[in-house]
Coordinates of C-alpha atoms in Angstrom, one line a residue:
Chain A
E1 CA 2.5 -29.0 40.7
D2 CA 4.5 -29.4 37.8
Q3 CA 3.4 -29.6 34.1
V4 CA 4.9 -30.0 30.7
T5 CA 2.5 -29.0 27.6
Q6 CA 3.7 -29.9 24.2
S7 CA 2.2 -28.3 20.8
P8 CA 1.2 -28.3 18.3
E9 CA 0.4 -32.0 19.3
A10 CA 0.4 -33.7 15.7
L11 CA 3.1 -31.8 12.8
R12 CA 2.8 -32.5 9.6
L13 CA 6.4 -30.8 7.3
Q14 CA 8.0 -31.4 3.8
E15 CA 11.6 -32.1 3.9
G16 CA 13.4 -29.3 3.8
E17 CA 10.6 -27.1 5.5
S18 CA 12.2 -25.8 8.8
S19 CA 9.6 -25.9 12.4
S20 CA 9.6 -25.3 16.2
L21 CA 8.2 -27.7 18.7
N22 CA 7.1 -26.0 21.7
C23 CA 7.3 -26.8 25.0
S24 CA 5.5 -24.6 27.9
Y25 CA 6.2 -25.5 31.9
T26 CA 5.3 -25.2 34.9
V27 CA 7.4 -25.7 37.7
S28 CA 8.8 -25.0 40.5
G29 CA 12.4 -24.5 40.5
L30 CA 14.0 -25.7 37.5
R31 CA 16.3 -28.4 37.7
G32 CA 17.0 -29.3 34.4
L33 CA 14.6 -29.3 31.0
F34 CA 15.2 -32.0 28.4
W35 CA 14.5 -33.3 25.3
Y36 CA 14.1 -36.5 23.8
R37 CA 13.0 -38.9 20.6
Q38 CA 11.3 -41.9 20.4
D39 CA 10.6 -43.6 17.3
P40 CA 7.7 -46.3 17.3
G41 CA 7.9 -48.7 19.9
K42 CA 11.5 -48.1 21.4
G43 CA 12.6 -46.6 24.4
P44 CA 12.8 -42.6 24.2
E45 CA 16.5 -41.3 22.7
F46 CA 18.3 -38.5 24.6
L47 CA 18.2 -35.2 22.7
F48 CA 19.2 -32.1 24.9
T49 CA 19.5 -30.6 28.6
L50 CA 19.0 -27.8 29.5
Y51 CA 19.5 -26.2 32.8
S52 CA 18.4 -22.4 32.5
A53 CA 17.1 -19.6 30.9
G54 CA 19.0 -18.5 27.7
E55 CA 21.1 -22.0 27.7
E56 CA 21.0 -23.1 23.3
K57 CA 21.7 -26.8 22.2
E58 CA 22.8 -27.9 18.6
K59 CA 23.1 -31.4 17.2
E60 CA 22.4 -32.0 13.6
R61 CA 19.7 -30.6 12.0
L62 CA 17.9 -30.3 15.8
K63 CA 18.9 -26.9 18.4
A64 CA 16.4 -26.6 22.0
T65 CA 16.4 -23.3 23.4
L66 CA 15.3 -22.3 26.8
T67 CA 13.5 -19.3 27.9
K68 CA 11.9 -19.1 32.5
K69 CA 8.8 -20.6 31.1
E70 CA 9.7 -22.9 27.5
S71 CA 11.9 -24.6 25.2
F72 CA 12.1 -25.0 21.8
L73 CA 12.7 -27.8 19.3
H74 CA 14.3 -25.9 16.2
I75 CA 14.2 -28.6 12.9
T76 CA 16.2 -26.9 10.4
A77 CA 15.5 -28.7 6.6
P78 CA 14.1 -31.4 8.2
K79 CA 14.4 -34.8 6.5
P80 CA 12.2 -38.3 6.9
E81 CA 14.2 -39.7 9.2
D82 CA 13.2 -37.0 11.5
S83 CA 10.0 -38.1 11.6
A84 CA 9.5 -39.0 15.4
T85 CA 7.3 -38.3 18.2
Y86 CA 9.4 -35.8 20.6
L87 CA 8.5 -36.0 24.3
C88 CA 9.8 -33.3 27.0
A89 CA 10.5 -33.8 30.5
V90 CA 11.0 -31.4 33.6
Q91 CA 12.5 -32.0 36.6
G92 CA 11.4 -29.2 39.9
Y93 CA 12.6 -28.7 42.8
G94 CA 9.6 -29.3 44.2
G95 CA 9.4 -33.1 43.4
A96 CA 11.8 -36.4 44.3
T97 CA 14.8 -35.6 43.1
N98 CA 15.4 -37.0 39.3
K99 CA 12.0 -37.4 38.7
L100 CA 10.6 -36.5 35.7
I101 CA 7.3 -34.8 34.6
F102 CA 6.9 -35.6 30.4
G103 CA 4.5 -33.7 28.3
T104 CA 2.4 -35.8 25.8
G105 CA 4.9 -35.5 23.1
T106 CA 5.1 -33.9 19.8
L107 CA 4.6 -36.5 16.5
L108 CA 6.2 -35.1 13.7
A109 CA 5.6 -36.7 9.9
V110 CA 8.2 -35.7 7.0
Q111 CA 7.2 -36.0 4.0
P112 CA 9.8 -36.6 1.0
Chain B
G1 CA 27.8 -43.9 26.3
A2 CA 24.8 -43.9 28.8
V3 CA 23.3 -47.6 26.5
V4 CA 20.8 -49.1 29.2
S5 CA 19.4 -52.5 27.8
Q6 CA 15.8 -54.3 29.1
H7 CA 15.3 -58.1 28.0
P8 CA 13.3 -59.8 26.7
S9 CA 12.3 -57.0 24.7
W10 CA 8.8 -58.8 23.9
V11 CA 6.9 -61.8 26.4
I12 CA 3.6 -63.1 26.1
C13 CA 2.3 -64.6 29.4
K14 CA -1.4 -66.3 30.5
S15 CA -2.5 -64.5 33.2
G16 CA -2.1 -65.5 36.6
T17 CA 2.3 -66.0 36.1
S18 CA 4.1 -63.5 36.6
V19 CA 7.0 -62.1 34.3
K20 CA 10.6 -60.5 35.3
I21 CA 11.9 -57.8 32.9
E22 CA 15.3 -56.6 33.5
C23 CA 17.1 -53.6 33.3
R24 CA 21.3 -53.1 32.4
S25 CA 22.8 -49.9 32.0
L26 CA 25.9 -51.6 30.2
D27 CA 28.9 -48.9 30.2
F28 CA 28.0 -46.6 33.5
Q29 CA 27.1 -47.2 37.1
A30 CA 23.5 -46.2 37.6
T31 CA 22.6 -44.9 41.0
T32 CA 19.7 -44.5 40.2
M33 CA 17.4 -46.3 38.3
F34 CA 13.5 -45.9 37.1
W35 CA 10.7 -47.6 35.9
Y36 CA 8.5 -46.2 33.8
R37 CA 4.6 -47.5 32.0
Q38 CA 3.5 -46.4 28.2
F39 CA 0.0 -47.1 27.5
P40 CA -0.5 -46.2 22.9
K41 CA -0.7 -43.2 22.0
Q42 CA 0.1 -41.7 25.4
S43 CA 4.0 -40.6 27.1
L44 CA 5.1 -42.2 29.9
M45 CA 4.0 -42.9 32.9
L46 CA 6.7 -43.1 36.2
M47 CA 5.9 -46.2 38.2
A48 CA 9.2 -46.3 40.8
T49 CA 12.1 -45.1 41.9
S50 CA 14.5 -47.3 42.5
N51 CA 18.5 -46.6 43.9
E52 CA 20.8 -49.3 44.3
G53 CA 20.6 -50.9 47.7
S54 CA 17.4 -49.5 49.1
K55 CA 13.6 -50.2 48.6
A56 CA 12.0 -48.6 45.6
T57 CA 9.8 -45.6 45.9
Y58 CA 6.7 -46.3 44.0
E59 CA 3.9 -43.3 42.2
Q60 CA 0.9 -42.7 44.0
G61 CA -1.4 -45.7 42.6
V62 CA 1.4 -48.3 41.8
E63 CA 0.7 -51.0 44.1
K64 CA 4.3 -52.4 45.8
D65 CA 3.6 -56.0 45.9
K66 CA 2.5 -56.7 42.3
F67 CA 5.2 -55.2 40.6
L68 CA 8.1 -55.9 42.5
I69 CA 11.5 -54.0 41.8
N70 CA 14.9 -54.8 42.8
H71 CA 17.8 -52.8 42.0
A72 CA 20.3 -55.7 43.5
S73 CA 23.9 -53.7 42.2
L74 CA 25.1 -50.5 40.3
T75 CA 24.1 -51.8 37.0
L76 CA 20.9 -54.7 37.2
S77 CA 17.5 -53.4 38.3
T78 CA 14.6 -55.9 38.1
L79 CA 10.7 -55.4 37.3
T80 CA 8.6 -58.4 38.5
V81 CA 4.9 -58.2 37.4
T82 CA 3.2 -60.5 39.6
S83 CA -0.6 -62.3 39.0
A84 CA -0.1 -60.7 35.8
H85 CA -3.4 -60.0 34.0
P86 CA -4.8 -58.6 31.1
E87 CA -5.0 -55.3 32.2
D88 CA -1.2 -55.4 32.7
S89 CA -0.5 -55.7 29.2
S90 CA 1.3 -52.6 28.2
F91 CA 4.9 -51.2 27.5
Y92 CA 7.5 -50.9 30.1
I93 CA 10.4 -49.3 29.8
C94 CA 13.2 -48.7 32.1
S95 CA 15.6 -45.9 32.4
A96 CA 19.1 -44.8 34.4
S97 CA 21.0 -41.9 36.1
K98 CA 24.5 -41.8 36.7
G99 CA 24.2 -39.6 39.7
L100 CA 22.2 -38.7 42.6
A101 CA 22.4 -35.0 42.5
G102 CA 19.4 -32.9 40.7
G103 CA 19.2 -32.6 36.7
E104 CA 20.6 -35.8 36.0
T105 CA 19.8 -36.7 32.7
Q106 CA 17.7 -40.4 32.4
Y107 CA 19.0 -42.6 29.8
F108 CA 16.5 -44.9 28.4
G109 CA 16.4 -48.6 27.7
P110 CA 14.4 -50.2 24.6
G111 CA 11.3 -51.1 26.1
T112 CA 9.5 -54.4 26.7
R113 CA 5.6 -54.6 26.0
L114 CA 4.2 -57.3 28.1
L115 CA 1.1 -59.1 26.4
V116 CA -0.8 -61.0 29.0
L117 CA -3.1 -63.2 27.0

Protein backbone atom coordinates (compact mmCIF):
# COMPACT_ATOMS: atom_id res chain seq x y z
CA GLU A 1 0.00 0.00 0.00
CA ASP A 2 1.29 3.44 -0.94
CA GLN A 3 2.19 5.60 2.07
CA VAL A 4 3.53 9.07 2.74
CA THR A 5 5.01 10.25 6.04
CA GLN A 6 5.97 13.85 6.64
CA SER A 7 8.20 15.19 9.39
CA PRO A 8 8.28 17.15 11.49
CA GLU A 9 4.57 17.68 12.15
CA ALA A 10 5.28 21.27 13.10
CA LEU A 11 8.31 23.52 12.77
CA ARG A 12 8.93 26.97 14.16
CA LEU A 13 11.73 29.02 12.63
CA GLN A 14 13.09 32.48 13.09
CA GLU A 15 13.09 34.66 10.02
CA GLY A 16 16.24 33.86 8.04
CA GLU A 17 16.78 30.49 9.72
CA SER A 18 17.04 27.88 6.95
CA SER A 19 15.69 24.35 7.41
CA SER A 20 14.31 21.32 5.62
CA LEU A 21 11.04 19.42 5.63
CA ASN A 22 11.04 15.69 5.01
CA CYS A 23 8.65 13.50 3.04
CA SER A 24 9.26 9.74 3.18
CA TYR A 25 7.29 7.58 0.83
CA THR A 26 6.57 3.96 0.00
CA VAL A 27 5.08 3.41 -3.42
CA SER A 28 4.95 0.63 -5.96
CA GLY A 29 6.62 2.58 -8.74
CA LEU A 30 6.64 6.36 -8.57
CA ARG A 31 4.71 8.27 -11.21
CA GLY A 32 5.32 11.60 -9.48
CA LEU A 33 5.90 13.33 -6.13
CA PHE A 34 4.15 16.62 -5.53
CA TRP A 35 4.65 19.45 -3.05
CA TYR A 36 1.86 21.85 -2.19
CA ARG A 37 1.49 24.77 0.18
CA GLN A 38 -1.80 25.25 2.02
CA ASP A 39 -2.80 28.38 3.88
CA PRO A 40 -5.58 28.18 6.53
CA GLY A 41 -9.02 27.98 4.97
CA LYS A 42 -7.70 27.70 1.42
CA GLY A 43 -7.04 24.99 -1.12
CA PRO A 44 -3.51 23.66 -1.70
CA GLU A 45 -1.28 25.73 -3.96
CA PHE A 46 0.96 23.77 -6.31
CA LEU A 47 4.71 24.15 -5.76
CA PHE A 48 6.67 21.34 -7.44
CA THR A 49 6.42 18.03 -9.23
CA LEU A 50 9.38 15.61 -9.14
CA TYR A 51 9.49 12.46 -11.22
CA SER A 52 12.80 10.69 -10.71
CA ALA A 53 15.54 10.28 -8.11
CA GLY A 54 18.15 13.00 -8.34
CA GLU A 55 15.74 15.57 -9.67
CA GLU A 56 15.74 19.03 -8.07
CA LYS A 57 13.48 22.05 -8.57
CA GLU A 58 13.67 25.57 -7.18
CA LYS A 59 11.31 28.47 -6.75
CA GLU A 60 12.35 31.57 -4.85
CA ARG A 61 13.38 30.42 -1.35
CA LEU A 62 12.19 26.84 -1.86
CA LYS A 63 14.08 23.89 -3.29
CA ALA A 64 12.70 20.37 -3.61
CA THR A 65 14.86 17.28 -4.00
CA LEU A 66 14.03 13.63 -4.55
CA THR A 67 15.65 10.29 -3.75
CA LYS A 68 14.24 6.81 -4.16
CA LYS A 69 12.76 6.87 -0.66
CA GLU A 70 12.23 10.49 0.31
CA SER A 71 11.94 14.08 -0.73
CA PHE A 72 13.13 17.20 1.01
CA LEU A 73 11.75 20.70 0.80
CA HIS A 74 14.57 23.08 1.68
CA ILE A 75 13.62 26.57 2.79
CA THR A 76 16.41 29.12 2.59
CA ALA A 77 16.22 32.29 4.67
CA PRO A 78 12.48 32.00 5.26
CA LYS A 79 10.21 34.97 5.73
CA PRO A 80 7.01 35.19 7.79
CA GLU A 81 4.96 34.92 4.59
CA ASP A 82 6.35 31.40 4.13
CA SER A 83 4.28 30.30 7.13
CA ALA A 84 1.82 27.64 5.96
CA THR A 85 1.21 23.90 5.94
CA TYR A 86 3.37 22.12 3.39
CA LEU A 87 1.84 18.97 1.93
CA CYS A 88 3.64 16.16 0.12
CA ALA A 89 1.78 13.70 -2.10
CA VAL A 90 2.76 10.77 -4.31
CA GLN A 91 1.21 9.09 -7.25
CA GLY A 92 2.19 5.48 -7.80
CA TYR A 93 1.72 2.88 -10.47
CA GLY A 94 -0.08 0.55 -8.08
CA GLY A 95 -3.16 2.67 -7.56
CA ALA A 96 -5.67 4.27 -9.88
CA THR A 97 -4.11 6.55 -12.45
CA ASN A 98 -3.65 10.09 -11.15
CA LYS A 99 -4.74 9.28 -7.58
CA LEU A 100 -2.68 11.22 -5.03
CA ILE A 101 -1.72 9.87 -1.62
CA PHE A 102 -1.14 12.76 0.77
CA GLY A 103 0.95 13.03 3.89
CA THR A 104 -0.43 14.80 6.92
CA GLY A 105 1.67 17.89 6.29
CA THR A 106 4.21 20.02 8.12
CA LEU A 107 2.92 23.18 9.75
CA LEU A 108 5.61 25.82 9.35
CA ALA A 109 5.61 29.00 11.42
CA VAL A 110 8.24 31.65 10.65
CA GLN A 111 8.58 34.30 13.29
CA PRO A 112 9.88 37.80 12.51
CA GLY B 1 -2.10 29.24 -15.99
CA ALA B 2 -3.90 26.32 -14.30
CA VAL B 3 -6.48 28.19 -12.27
CA VAL B 4 -9.35 26.34 -10.63
CA SER B 5 -12.34 28.09 -9.06
CA GLN B 6 -15.06 26.86 -6.73
CA HIS B 7 -18.47 28.28 -5.98
CA PRO B 8 -19.72 28.99 -3.42
CA SER B 9 -16.77 29.60 -1.10
CA TRP B 10 -18.97 28.88 1.89
CA VAL B 11 -22.52 27.72 2.44
CA ILE B 12 -24.81 27.22 5.41
CA CYS B 13 -27.83 24.99 5.01
CA LYS B 14 -30.48 23.25 7.07
CA SER B 15 -30.33 19.53 7.76
CA GLY B 16 -32.15 17.55 5.06
CA THR B 17 -31.54 19.97 2.23
CA SER B 18 -29.23 19.47 -0.77
CA VAL B 19 -26.25 21.62 -1.63
CA LYS B 20 -24.47 21.91 -4.97
CA ILE B 21 -20.82 22.94 -5.26
CA GLU B 22 -19.29 23.91 -8.60
CA CYS B 23 -15.69 23.42 -9.66
CA ARG B 24 -14.39 25.10 -12.79
CA SER B 25 -11.04 25.04 -14.56
CA LEU B 26 -10.69 28.59 -15.86
CA ASP B 27 -7.77 28.46 -18.28
CA PHE B 28 -7.38 24.81 -19.24
CA GLN B 29 -9.43 21.79 -20.14
CA ALA B 30 -9.61 19.34 -17.26
CA THR B 31 -9.80 15.76 -18.42
CA THR B 32 -10.02 14.58 -14.84
CA MET B 33 -11.42 16.28 -11.77
CA PHE B 34 -11.19 15.17 -8.18
CA TRP B 35 -13.21 15.92 -5.06
CA TYR B 36 -11.63 15.93 -1.62
CA ARG B 37 -12.84 16.48 1.89
CA GLN B 38 -10.71 17.94 4.66
CA PHE B 39 -11.45 17.98 8.37
CA PRO B 40 -9.77 20.48 10.72
CA LYS B 41 -6.05 19.87 11.12
CA GLN B 42 -6.20 16.79 8.91
CA SER B 43 -4.94 16.09 5.44
CA LEU B 44 -7.03 15.80 2.31
CA MET B 45 -9.19 12.73 1.85
CA LEU B 46 -10.08 11.81 -1.72
CA MET B 47 -13.80 11.24 -2.18
CA ALA B 48 -14.08 10.58 -5.89
CA THR B 49 -12.49 10.92 -9.30
CA SER B 50 -14.43 11.96 -12.37
CA ASN B 51 -13.62 12.01 -16.04
CA GLU B 52 -15.59 14.15 -18.44
CA GLY B 53 -18.61 12.36 -19.78
CA SER B 54 -18.33 9.27 -17.61
CA LYS B 55 -19.46 8.17 -14.18
CA ALA B 56 -17.39 9.12 -11.19
CA THR B 57 -15.27 6.59 -9.35
CA TYR B 58 -15.86 6.78 -5.62
CA GLU B 59 -13.40 5.87 -2.88
CA GLN B 60 -14.24 3.12 -0.47
CA GLY B 61 -16.63 4.32 2.21
CA VAL B 62 -17.98 7.29 0.25
CA GLU B 63 -21.70 7.03 -0.45
CA LYS B 64 -22.29 7.65 -4.14
CA ASP B 65 -26.00 8.30 -3.60
CA LYS B 66 -25.24 10.97 -1.05
CA PHE B 67 -22.40 12.72 -2.88
CA LEU B 68 -23.52 13.08 -6.49
CA ILE B 69 -20.80 14.07 -8.92
CA ASN B 70 -21.36 15.31 -12.45
CA HIS B 71 -18.52 16.14 -14.86
CA ALA B 72 -20.57 17.54 -17.71
CA SER B 73 -17.83 19.35 -19.58
CA LEU B 74 -14.06 19.67 -19.71
CA THR B 75 -14.23 22.76 -17.51
CA LEU B 76 -17.00 22.01 -15.03
CA SER B 77 -17.65 19.42 -12.34
CA THR B 78 -20.31 19.60 -9.65
CA LEU B 79 -20.66 17.92 -6.29
CA THR B 80 -24.13 17.71 -4.80
CA VAL B 81 -24.46 16.78 -1.16
CA THR B 82 -27.95 15.31 -0.90
CA SER B 83 -30.01 15.32 2.29
CA ALA B 84 -27.19 16.98 4.17
CA HIS B 85 -26.66 16.26 7.86
CA PRO B 86 -24.47 18.01 10.43
CA GLU B 87 -21.81 15.33 10.04
CA ASP B 88 -21.42 16.38 6.39
CA SER B 89 -20.10 19.74 7.58
CA SER B 90 -16.57 19.99 6.26
CA PHE B 91 -14.21 21.74 3.85
CA TYR B 92 -14.69 20.41 0.32
CA ILE B 93 -11.93 20.97 -2.22
CA CYS B 94 -11.82 20.08 -5.88
CA SER B 95 -8.81 19.66 -8.12
CA ALA B 96 -8.30 19.25 -11.83
CA SER B 97 -5.62 17.77 -14.04
CA LYS B 98 -5.00 18.39 -17.68
CA GLY B 99 -4.46 14.86 -18.90
CA LEU B 100 -5.16 11.23 -18.31
CA ALA B 101 -1.56 10.09 -18.22
CA GLY B 102 0.08 9.23 -14.94
CA GLY B 103 2.14 11.90 -13.26
CA GLU B 104 -0.15 14.77 -14.18
CA THR B 105 -0.19 17.61 -11.67
CA GLN B 106 -3.46 18.33 -9.89
CA TYR B 107 -4.39 21.99 -9.48
CA PHE B 108 -6.66 22.74 -6.56
CA GLY B 109 -9.57 25.11 -6.11
CA PRO B 110 -9.89 27.43 -3.11
CA GLY B 111 -12.34 25.13 -1.32
CA THR B 112 -15.94 25.36 -0.13
CA ARG B 113 -16.79 25.35 3.54
CA LEU B 114 -20.11 23.65 4.25
CA LEU B 115 -21.94 24.03 7.53
CA VAL B 116 -25.10 21.99 8.03
CA LEU B 117 -27.31 23.11 10.89
